[in-house]
N, CA, C and O atoms as a DFTB+ gen file, in Angstrom:
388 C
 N C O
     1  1      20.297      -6.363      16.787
     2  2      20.353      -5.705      15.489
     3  2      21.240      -4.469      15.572
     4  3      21.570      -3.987      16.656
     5  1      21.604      -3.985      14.431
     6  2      22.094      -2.629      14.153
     7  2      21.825      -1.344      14.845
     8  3      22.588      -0.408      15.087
     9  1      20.137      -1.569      15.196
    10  2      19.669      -0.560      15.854
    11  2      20.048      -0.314      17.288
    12  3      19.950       0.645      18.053
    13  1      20.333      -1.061      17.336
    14  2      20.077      -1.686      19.586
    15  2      21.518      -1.244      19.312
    16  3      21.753      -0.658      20.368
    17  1      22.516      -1.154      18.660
    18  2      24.028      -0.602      18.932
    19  2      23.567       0.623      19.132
    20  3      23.739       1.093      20.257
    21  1      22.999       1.292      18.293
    22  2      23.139       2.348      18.147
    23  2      22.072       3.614      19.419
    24  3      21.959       4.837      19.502
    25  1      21.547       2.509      20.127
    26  2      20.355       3.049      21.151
    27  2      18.960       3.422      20.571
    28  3      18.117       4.172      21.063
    29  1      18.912       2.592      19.198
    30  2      17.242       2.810      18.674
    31  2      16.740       1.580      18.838
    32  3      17.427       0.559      18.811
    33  1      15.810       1.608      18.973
    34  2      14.568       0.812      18.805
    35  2      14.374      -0.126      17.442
    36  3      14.297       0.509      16.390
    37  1      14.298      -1.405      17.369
    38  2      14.521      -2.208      15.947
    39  2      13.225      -1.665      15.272
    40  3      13.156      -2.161      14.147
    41  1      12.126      -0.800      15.534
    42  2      11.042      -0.398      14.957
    43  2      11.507       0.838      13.981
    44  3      10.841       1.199      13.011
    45  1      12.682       1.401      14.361
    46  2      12.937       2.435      13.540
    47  2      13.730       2.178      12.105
    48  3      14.293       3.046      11.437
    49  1      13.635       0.828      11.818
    50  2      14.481       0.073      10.880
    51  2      13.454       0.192       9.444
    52  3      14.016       0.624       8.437
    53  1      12.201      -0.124       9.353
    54  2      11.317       0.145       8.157
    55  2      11.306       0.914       7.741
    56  3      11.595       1.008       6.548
    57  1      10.726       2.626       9.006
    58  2      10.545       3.759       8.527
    59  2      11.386       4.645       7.677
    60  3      11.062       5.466       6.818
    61  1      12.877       4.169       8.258
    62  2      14.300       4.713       7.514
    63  2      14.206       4.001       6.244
    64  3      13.632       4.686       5.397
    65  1      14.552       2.934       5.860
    66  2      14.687       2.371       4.766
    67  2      13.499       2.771       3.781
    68  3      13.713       2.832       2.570
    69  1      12.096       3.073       4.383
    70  2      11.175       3.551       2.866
    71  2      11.567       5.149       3.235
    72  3      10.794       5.852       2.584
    73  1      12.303       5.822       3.880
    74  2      12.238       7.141       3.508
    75  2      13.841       7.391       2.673
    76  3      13.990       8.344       1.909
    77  1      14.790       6.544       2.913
    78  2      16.052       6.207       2.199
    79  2      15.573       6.024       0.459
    80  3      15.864       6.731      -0.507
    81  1      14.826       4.917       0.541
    82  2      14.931       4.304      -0.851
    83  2      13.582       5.391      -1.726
    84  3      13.738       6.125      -2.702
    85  1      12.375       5.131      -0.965
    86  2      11.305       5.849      -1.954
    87  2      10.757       8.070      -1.055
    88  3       9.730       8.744      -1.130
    89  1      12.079       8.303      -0.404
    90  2      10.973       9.780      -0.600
    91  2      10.969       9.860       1.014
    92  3      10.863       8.859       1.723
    93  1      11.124      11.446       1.604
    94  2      10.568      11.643       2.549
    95  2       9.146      11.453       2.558
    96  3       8.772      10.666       3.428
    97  1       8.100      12.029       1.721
    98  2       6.588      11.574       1.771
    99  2       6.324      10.381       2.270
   100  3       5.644      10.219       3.284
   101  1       6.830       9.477       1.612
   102  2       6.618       8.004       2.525
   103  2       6.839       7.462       3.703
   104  3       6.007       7.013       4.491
   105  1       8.242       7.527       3.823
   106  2       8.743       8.114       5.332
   107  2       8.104       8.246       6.049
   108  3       7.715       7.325       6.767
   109  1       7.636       9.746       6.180
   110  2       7.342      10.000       7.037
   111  2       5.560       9.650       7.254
   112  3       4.920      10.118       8.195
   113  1       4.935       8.705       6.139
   114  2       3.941       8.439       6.259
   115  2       4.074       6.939       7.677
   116  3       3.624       6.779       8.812
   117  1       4.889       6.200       6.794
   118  2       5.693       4.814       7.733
   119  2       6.224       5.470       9.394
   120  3       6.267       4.838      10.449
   121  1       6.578       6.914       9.156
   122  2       7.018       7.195      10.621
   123  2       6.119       7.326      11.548
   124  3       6.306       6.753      12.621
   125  1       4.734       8.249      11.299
   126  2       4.079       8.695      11.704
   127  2       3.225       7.437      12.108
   128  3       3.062       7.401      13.328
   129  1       2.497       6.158      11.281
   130  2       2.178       5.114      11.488
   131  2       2.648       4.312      12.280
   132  3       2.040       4.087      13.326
   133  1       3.541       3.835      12.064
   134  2       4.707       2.914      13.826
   135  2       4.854       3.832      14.696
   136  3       5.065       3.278      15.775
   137  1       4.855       5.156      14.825
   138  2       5.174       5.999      15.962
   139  2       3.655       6.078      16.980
   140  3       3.536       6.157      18.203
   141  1       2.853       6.030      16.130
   142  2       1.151       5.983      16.936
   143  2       1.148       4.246      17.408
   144  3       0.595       4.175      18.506
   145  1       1.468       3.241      17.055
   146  2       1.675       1.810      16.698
   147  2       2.121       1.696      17.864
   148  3       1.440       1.517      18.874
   149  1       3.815       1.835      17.772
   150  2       4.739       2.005      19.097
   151  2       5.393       2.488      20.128
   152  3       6.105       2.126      21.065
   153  1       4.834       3.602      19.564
   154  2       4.998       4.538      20.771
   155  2       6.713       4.923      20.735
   156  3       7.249       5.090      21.831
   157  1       7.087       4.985      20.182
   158  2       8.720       5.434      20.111
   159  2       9.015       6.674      20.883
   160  3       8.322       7.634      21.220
   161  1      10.321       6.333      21.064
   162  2      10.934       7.133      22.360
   163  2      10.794       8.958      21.071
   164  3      10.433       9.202      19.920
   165  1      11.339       9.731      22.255
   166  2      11.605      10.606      21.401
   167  2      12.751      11.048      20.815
   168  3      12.886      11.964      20.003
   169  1      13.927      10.002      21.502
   170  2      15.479      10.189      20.523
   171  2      15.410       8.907      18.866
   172  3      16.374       8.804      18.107
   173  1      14.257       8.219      18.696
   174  2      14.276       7.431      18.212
   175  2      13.476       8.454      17.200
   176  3      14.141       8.693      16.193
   177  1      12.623       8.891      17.229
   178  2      11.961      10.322      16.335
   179  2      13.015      11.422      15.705
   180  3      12.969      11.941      14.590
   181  1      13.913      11.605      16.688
   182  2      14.532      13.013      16.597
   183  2      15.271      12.498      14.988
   184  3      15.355      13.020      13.877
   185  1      15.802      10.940      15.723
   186  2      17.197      10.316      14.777
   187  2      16.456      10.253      13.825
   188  3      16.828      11.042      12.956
   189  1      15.130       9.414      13.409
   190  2      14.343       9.444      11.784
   191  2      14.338      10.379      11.211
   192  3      14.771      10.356      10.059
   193  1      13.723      11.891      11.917
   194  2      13.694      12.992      11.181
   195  2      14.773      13.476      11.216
   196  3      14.800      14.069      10.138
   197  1      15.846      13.683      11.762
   198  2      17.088      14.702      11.083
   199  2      17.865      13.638      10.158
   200  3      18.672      14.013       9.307
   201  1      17.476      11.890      10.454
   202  2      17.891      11.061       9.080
   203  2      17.657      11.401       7.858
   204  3      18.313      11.703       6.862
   205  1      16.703      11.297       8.121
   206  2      15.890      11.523       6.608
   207  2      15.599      12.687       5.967
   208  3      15.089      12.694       4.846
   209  1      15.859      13.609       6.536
   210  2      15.837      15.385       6.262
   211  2      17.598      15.384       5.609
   212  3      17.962      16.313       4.887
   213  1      18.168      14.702       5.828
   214  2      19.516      15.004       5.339
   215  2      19.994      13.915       4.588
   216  3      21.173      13.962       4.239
   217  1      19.353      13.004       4.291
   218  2      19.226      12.024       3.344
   219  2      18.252      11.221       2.783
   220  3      18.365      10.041       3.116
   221  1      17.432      11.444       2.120
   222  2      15.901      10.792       1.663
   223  2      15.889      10.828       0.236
   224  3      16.594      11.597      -0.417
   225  1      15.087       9.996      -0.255
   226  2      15.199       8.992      -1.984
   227  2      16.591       8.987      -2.222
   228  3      16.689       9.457      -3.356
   229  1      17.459       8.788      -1.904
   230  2      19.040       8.501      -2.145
   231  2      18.738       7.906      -3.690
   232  3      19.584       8.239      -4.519
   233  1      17.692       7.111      -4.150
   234  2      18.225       5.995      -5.289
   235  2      17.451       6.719      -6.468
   236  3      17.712       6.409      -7.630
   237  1      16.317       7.867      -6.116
   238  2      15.833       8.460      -7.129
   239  2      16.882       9.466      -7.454
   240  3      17.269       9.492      -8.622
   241  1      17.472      10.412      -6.482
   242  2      18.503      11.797      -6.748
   243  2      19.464      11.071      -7.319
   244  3      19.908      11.532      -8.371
   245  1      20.007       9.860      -6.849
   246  2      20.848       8.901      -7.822
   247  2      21.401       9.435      -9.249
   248  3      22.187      10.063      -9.958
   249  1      19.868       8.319      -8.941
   250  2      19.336       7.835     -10.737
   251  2      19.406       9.233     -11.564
   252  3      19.642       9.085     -12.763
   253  1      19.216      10.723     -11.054
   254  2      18.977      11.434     -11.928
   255  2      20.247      12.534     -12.047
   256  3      20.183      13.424     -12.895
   257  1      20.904      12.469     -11.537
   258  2      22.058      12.801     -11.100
   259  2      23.149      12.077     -12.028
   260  3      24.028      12.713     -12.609
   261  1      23.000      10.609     -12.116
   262  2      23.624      10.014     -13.228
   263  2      23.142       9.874     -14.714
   264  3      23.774       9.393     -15.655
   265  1      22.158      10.286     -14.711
   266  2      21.555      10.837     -16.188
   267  2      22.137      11.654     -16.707
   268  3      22.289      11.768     -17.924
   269  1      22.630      12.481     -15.710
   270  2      22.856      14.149     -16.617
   271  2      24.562      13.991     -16.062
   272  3      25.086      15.037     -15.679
   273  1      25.588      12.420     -16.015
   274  2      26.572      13.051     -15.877
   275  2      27.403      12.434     -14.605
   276  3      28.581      12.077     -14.636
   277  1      26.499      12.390     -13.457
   278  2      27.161      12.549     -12.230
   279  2      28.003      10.628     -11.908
   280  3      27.754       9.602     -12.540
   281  1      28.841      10.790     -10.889
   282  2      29.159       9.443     -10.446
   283  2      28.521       9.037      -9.294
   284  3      28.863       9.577      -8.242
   285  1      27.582       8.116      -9.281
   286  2      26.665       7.570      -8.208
   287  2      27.488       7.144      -7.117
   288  3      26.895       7.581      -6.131
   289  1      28.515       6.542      -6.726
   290  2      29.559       6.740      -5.581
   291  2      29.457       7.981      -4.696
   292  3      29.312       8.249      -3.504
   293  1      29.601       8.584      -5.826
   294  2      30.177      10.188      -5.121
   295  2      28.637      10.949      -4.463
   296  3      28.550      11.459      -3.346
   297  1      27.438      10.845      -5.557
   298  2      26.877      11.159      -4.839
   299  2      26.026      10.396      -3.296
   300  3      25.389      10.993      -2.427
   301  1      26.340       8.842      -3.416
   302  2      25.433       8.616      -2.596
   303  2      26.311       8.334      -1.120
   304  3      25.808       8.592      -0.027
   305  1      27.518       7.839      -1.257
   306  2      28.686       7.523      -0.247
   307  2      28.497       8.754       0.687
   308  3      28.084       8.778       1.846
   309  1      28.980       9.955      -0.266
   310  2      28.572      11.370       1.239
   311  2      27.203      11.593       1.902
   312  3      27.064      11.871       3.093
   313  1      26.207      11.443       1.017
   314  2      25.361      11.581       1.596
   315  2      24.514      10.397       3.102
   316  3      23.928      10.709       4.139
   317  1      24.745       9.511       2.696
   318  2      24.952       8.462       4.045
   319  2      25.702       8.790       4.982
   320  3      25.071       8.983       6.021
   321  1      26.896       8.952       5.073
   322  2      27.894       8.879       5.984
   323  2      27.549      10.473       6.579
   324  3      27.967      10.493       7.736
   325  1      27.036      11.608       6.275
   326  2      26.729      12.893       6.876
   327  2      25.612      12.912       7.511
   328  3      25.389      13.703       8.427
   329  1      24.705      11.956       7.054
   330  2      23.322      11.831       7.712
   331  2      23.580      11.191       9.403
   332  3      23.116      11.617      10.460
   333  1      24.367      10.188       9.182
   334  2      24.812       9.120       9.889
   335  2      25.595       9.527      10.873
   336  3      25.193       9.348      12.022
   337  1      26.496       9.973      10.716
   338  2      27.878      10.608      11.938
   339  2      26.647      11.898      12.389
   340  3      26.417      11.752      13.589
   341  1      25.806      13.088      11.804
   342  2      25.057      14.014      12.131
   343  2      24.085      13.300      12.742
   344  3      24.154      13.391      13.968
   345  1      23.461      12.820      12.457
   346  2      22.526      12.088      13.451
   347  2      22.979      11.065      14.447
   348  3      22.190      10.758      15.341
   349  1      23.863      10.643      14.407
   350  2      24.360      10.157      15.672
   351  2      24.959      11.295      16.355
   352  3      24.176      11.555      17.269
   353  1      26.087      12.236      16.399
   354  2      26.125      13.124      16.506
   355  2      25.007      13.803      17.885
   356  3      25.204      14.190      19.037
   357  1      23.850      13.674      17.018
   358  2      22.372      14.758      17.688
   359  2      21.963      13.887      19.214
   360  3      21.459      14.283      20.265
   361  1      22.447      12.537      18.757
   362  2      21.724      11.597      19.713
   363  2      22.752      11.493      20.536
   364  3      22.231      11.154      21.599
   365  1      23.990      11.584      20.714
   366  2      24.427      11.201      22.054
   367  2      24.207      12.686      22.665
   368  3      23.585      12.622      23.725
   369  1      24.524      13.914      22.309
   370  2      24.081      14.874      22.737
   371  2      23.077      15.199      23.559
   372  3      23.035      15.704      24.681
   373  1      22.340      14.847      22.857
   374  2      20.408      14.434      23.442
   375  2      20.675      13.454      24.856
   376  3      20.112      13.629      25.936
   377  1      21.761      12.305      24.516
   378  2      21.429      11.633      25.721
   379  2      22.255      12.099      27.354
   380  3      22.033      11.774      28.520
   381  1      23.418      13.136      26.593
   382  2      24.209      13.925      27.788
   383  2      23.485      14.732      28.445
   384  3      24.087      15.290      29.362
   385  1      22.134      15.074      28.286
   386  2      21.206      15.969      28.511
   387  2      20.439      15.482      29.869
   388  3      19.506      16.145      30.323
């Protein structure tokens, strides 16, 4: 999978996607649950939380963002790709360590 490129764990694949689509709250409810579950490393933690701290409900800030105006491209394209290069970023760092 996607994950195993990247040196995560395919368990960290749920927790991202409900903290992406519905809310850090959830997130990190799903994180905290598979993390007691599976025991995840701690670069596989670090990457969820500085993921999702720098990109979380992407489709609600969206949605409201294009209510009042905005172009949903613009806002959601940067916000992925900063989460993504920054959190990868954190993790090879972590692993030069």
């Amino acid at each position: 999978t996607q994950m195993k490129h990247m040196g995560l764990s395919p368990h960290t694949l749920i927790p991202l996607f409900t903290g992406i689509f519905l809310g850090i709250a959830y997130g990190a409810g799903v994180i905290i649950k598979i993390s007691k579950e599976k025991a995840l490393p701690k670069t596989d933690m670090w990457f969820m939380g500085l993921f999702l701290a720098t990109c979380h409900a992407v489709v609600e800030d969206t949605l409201l963002f294009i209510v009042i105006g905005g172009i949903g491209a613009w806002i959601i394209i940067p916000r992925l790709l900063i989460a993504f290069f920054l959190s990868i970023g954190v993790i090879l760092m972590m692993k030069k360590r």
